Short mmCIF file of C-alpha atoms in Angstrom, two decimals:
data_model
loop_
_atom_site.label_atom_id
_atom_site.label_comp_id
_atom_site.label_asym_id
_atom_site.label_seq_id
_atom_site.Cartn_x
_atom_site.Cartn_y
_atom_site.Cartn_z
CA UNK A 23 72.06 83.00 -250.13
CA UNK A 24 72.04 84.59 -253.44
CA UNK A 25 74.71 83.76 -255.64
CA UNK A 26 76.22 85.70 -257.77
CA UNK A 27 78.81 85.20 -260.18
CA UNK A 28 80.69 87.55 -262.41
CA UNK A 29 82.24 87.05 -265.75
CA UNK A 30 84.97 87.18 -267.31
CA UNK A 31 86.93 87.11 -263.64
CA UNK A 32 89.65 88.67 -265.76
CA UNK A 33 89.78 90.84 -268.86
CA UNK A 34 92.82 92.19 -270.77
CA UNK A 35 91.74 95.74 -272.43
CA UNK A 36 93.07 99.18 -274.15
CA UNK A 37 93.00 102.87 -273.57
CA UNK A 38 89.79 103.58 -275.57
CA UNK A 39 87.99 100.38 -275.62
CA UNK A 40 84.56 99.51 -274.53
CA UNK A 41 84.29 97.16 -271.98
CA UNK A 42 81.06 95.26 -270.52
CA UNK A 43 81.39 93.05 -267.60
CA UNK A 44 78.49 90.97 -266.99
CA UNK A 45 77.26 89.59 -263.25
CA UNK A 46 74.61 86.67 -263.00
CA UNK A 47 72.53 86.31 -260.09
CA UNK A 48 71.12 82.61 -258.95
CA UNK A 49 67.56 84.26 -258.55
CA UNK A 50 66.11 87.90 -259.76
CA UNK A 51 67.08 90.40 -257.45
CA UNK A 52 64.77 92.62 -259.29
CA UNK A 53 67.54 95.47 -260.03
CA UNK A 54 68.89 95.57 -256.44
CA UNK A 55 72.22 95.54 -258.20
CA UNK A 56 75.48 98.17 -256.83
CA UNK A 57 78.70 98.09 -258.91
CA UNK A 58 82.11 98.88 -257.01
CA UNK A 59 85.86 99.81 -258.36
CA UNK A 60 88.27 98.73 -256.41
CA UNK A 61 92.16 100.46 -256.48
CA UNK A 62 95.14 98.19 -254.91
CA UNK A 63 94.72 99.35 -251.56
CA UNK A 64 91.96 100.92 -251.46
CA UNK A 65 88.51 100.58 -249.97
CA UNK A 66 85.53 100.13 -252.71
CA UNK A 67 84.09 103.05 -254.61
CA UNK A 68 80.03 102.80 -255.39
CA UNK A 69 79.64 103.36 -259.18
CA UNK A 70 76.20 102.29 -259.73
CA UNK A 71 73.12 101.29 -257.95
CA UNK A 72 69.94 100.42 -258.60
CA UNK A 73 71.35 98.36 -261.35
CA UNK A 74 71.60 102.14 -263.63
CA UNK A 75 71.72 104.88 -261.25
CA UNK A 76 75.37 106.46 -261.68
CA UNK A 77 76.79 107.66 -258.39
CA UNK A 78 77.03 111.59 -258.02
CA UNK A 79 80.81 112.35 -259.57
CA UNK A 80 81.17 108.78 -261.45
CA UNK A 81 81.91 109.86 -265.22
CA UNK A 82 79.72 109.03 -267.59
CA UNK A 83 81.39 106.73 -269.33
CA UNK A 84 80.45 104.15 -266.42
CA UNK A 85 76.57 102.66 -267.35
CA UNK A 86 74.68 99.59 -266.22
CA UNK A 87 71.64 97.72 -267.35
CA UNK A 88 70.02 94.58 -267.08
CA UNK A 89 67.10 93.06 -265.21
CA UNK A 90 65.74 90.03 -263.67
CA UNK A 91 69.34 87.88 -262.66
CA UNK A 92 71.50 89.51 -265.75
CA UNK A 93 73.19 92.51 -265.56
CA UNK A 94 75.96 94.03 -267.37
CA UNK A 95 78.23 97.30 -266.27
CA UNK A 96 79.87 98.83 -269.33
CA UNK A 97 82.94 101.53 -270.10
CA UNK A 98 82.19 103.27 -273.10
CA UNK A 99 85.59 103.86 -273.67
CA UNK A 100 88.57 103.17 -271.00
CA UNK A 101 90.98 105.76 -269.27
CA UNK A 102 93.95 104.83 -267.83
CA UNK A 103 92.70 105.16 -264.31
CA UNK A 104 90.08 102.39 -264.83
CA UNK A 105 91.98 99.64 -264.42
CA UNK A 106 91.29 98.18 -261.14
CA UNK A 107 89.04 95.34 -260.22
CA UNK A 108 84.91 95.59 -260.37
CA UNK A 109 82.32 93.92 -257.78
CA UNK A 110 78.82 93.48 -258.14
CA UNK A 111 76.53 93.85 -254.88
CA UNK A 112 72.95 92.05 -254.88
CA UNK A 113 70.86 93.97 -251.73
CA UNK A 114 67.55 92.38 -252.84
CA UNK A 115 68.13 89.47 -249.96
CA UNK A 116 69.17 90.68 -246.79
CA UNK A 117 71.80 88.45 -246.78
CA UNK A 118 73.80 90.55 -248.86
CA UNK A 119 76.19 88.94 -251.24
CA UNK A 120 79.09 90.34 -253.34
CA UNK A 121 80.63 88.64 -257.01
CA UNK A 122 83.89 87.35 -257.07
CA UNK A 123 84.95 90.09 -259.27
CA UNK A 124 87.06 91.38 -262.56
CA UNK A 125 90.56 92.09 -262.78
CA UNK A 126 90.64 94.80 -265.67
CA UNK A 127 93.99 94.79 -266.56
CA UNK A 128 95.94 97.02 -269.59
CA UNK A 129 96.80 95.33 -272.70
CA UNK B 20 81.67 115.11 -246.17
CA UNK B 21 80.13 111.92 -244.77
CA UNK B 22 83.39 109.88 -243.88
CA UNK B 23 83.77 106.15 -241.97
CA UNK B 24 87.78 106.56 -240.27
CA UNK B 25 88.71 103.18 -238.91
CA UNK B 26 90.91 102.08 -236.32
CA UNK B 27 94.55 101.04 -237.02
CA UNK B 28 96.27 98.17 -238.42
CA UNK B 29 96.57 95.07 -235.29
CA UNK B 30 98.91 92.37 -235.26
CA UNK B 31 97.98 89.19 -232.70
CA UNK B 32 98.55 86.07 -231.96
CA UNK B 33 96.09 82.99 -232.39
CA UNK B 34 93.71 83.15 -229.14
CA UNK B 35 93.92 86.76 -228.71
CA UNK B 36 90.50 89.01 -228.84
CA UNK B 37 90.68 91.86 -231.11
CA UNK B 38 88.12 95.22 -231.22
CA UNK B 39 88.36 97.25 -234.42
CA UNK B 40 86.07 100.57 -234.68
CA UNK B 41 84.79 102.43 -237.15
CA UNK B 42 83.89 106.33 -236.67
CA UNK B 43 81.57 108.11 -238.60
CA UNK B 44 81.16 111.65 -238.88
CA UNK B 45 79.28 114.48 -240.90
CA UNK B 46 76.05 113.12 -240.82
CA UNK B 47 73.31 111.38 -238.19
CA UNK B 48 75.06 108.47 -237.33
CA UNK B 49 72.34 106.87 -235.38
CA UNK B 50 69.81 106.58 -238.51
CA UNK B 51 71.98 104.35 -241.13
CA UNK B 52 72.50 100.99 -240.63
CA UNK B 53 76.78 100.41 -241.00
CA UNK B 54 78.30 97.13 -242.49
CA UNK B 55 81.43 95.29 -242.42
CA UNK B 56 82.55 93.79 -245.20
CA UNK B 57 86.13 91.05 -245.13
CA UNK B 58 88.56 90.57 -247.71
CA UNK B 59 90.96 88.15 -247.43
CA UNK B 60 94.64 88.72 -248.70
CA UNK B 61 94.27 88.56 -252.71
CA UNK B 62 90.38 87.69 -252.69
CA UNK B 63 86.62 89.23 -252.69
CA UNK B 64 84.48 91.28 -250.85
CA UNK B 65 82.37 88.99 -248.00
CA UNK B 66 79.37 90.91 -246.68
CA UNK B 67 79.81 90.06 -242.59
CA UNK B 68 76.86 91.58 -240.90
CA UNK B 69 75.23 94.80 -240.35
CA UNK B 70 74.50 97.03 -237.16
CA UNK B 71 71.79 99.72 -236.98
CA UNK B 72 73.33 101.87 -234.68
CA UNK B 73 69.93 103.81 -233.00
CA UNK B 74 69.11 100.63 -231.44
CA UNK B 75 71.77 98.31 -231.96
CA UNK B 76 69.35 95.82 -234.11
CA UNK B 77 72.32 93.48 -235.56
CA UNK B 78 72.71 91.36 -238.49
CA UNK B 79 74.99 88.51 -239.35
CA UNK B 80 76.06 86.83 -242.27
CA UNK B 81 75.74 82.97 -241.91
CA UNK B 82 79.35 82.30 -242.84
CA UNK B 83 80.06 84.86 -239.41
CA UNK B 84 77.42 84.10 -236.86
CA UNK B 85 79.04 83.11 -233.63
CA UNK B 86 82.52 84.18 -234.81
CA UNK B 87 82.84 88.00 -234.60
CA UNK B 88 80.30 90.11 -232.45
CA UNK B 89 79.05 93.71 -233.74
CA UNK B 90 78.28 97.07 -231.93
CA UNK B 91 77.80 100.43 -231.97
CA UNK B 92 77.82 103.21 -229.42
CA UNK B 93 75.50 106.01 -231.23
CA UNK B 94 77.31 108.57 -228.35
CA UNK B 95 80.55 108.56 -230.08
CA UNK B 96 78.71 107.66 -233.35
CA UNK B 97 81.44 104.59 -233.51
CA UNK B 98 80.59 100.61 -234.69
CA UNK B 99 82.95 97.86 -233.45
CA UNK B 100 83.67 94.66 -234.88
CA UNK B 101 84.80 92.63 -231.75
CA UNK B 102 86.71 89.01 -231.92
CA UNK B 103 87.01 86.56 -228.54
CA UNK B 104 89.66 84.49 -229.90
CA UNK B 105 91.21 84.66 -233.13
CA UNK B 106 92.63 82.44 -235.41
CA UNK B 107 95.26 82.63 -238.40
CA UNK B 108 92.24 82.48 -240.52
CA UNK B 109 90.94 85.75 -239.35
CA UNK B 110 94.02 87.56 -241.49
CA UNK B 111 92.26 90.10 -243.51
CA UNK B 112 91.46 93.53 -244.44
CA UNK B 113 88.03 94.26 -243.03
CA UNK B 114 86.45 97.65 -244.31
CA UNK B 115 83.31 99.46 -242.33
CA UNK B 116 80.25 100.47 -244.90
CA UNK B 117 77.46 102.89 -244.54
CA UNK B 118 74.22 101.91 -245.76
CA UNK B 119 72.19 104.42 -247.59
CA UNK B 120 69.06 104.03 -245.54
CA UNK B 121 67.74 100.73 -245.12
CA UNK B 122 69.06 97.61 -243.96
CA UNK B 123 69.60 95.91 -247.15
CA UNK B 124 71.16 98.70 -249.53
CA UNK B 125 74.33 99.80 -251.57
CA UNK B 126 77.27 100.55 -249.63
CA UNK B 127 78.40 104.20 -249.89
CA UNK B 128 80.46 105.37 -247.94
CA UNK B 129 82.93 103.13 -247.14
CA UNK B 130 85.85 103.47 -244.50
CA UNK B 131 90.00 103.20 -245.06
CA UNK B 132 89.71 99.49 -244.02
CA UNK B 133 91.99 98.22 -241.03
CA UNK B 134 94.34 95.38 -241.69
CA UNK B 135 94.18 92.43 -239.21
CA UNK B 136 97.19 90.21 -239.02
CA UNK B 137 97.17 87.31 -236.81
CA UNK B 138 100.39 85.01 -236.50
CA UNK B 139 101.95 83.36 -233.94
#
């Protein structure tokens, strides 16, 4: 399996920063990359696939990049309701494989 | 609105089988492949398996062979996740995912999740 491993697993952060959480994979996965939000109990919300593509009605202030095994989602600048936890998805293997994810958390 | 509405929360006891469903509705349920994804109480998302529902080709995870079985019945346009014999272990949430075409894809959309307790 693909492994894929996010950092930080936590980050501490402020209405109005910018925040960039990174998520490694053990091999390329040539930008077969989906980002998720997840609420306290609540299912998984797509943000981003395709390692860039923003998902009809995310804001904008949700972007990816990256290529190869590193990839990186970013918050240009954070609302209040962004504070959840964030999973990367690899879907270049079909055995599909999520990161452990990040806890964003308010400072 | 494409929507995945799962079945309700179970409680069991270790031994006990266990189905859980998954119905989709507001778009052609037999043409997109439908995941099921585990999470554990406090922990991460763990990709199960995957079920095409038009011809029930099936998927597992290697971590899940042999321990959960998954199908579909494309007439009520509803997946199962289906347990034999459960074990303390098995205490999750487990949420239902549609594909968004092929086999190996993002996950969009996904259902309520339905909480599995098992305790003696």
């Amino acid at each position: 399996d693909i492994q894929m491993t996010q950092s930080p697993s936590s980050l501490s952060a402020s209405v109005g920063d910018r925040v960039t959480i990174t998520c490694r994979a053990s091999q390329g996965i040539s930008n077969s990359l989906a980002w998720y939000q997840q609420k306290p109990g609540k299912a998984p919300k797509l943000l981003l696939y395709a390692a860039s593509r923003l998902e009809s009605g995310v804001p904008s202030r949700f972007s990816g990049s990256g290529s190869g095994t590193d990839y990186t989602l970013t918050i240009s600048s954070l609302q209040p309701e962004d504070f959840a936890t964030y999973y990367c998805q690899q879907y270049y293997s079909t055995s599909i494989t999520f990161g452990q994810g990040t806890r964003l958390e308010i400072k | 609105e494409v929507q995945l509405v799962q079945s309700g929360a179970e409680v069991k006891k270790p031994g006990e089988s266990l189905r859980i469903s998954c119905k989709g509705s507001e778009y052609s349920f037999a043409t997109y492949w439908i995941g099921w994804v585990r999470q554990m109480p406090g922990k991460g998302l763990e990709w199960m398996g995957i079920i095409y529902p038009g011809d029930s080709d099936t998927r597992y995870s290697p971590s899940f062979q042999g321990r959960v079985t998954i199908s579909a019945d494309k007439s009520i346009s509803t997946a199962y996740l289906h347990w034999s014999s459960l074990k303390a272990s098995d205490t999750a949430m487990y949420y239902c995912a549609r594909t968004s075409g092929s086999y190996s894809n993002w996950f969009d959309p996904w259902g309520q999740g339905t909480l599995v307790t098992v305790s003696s």
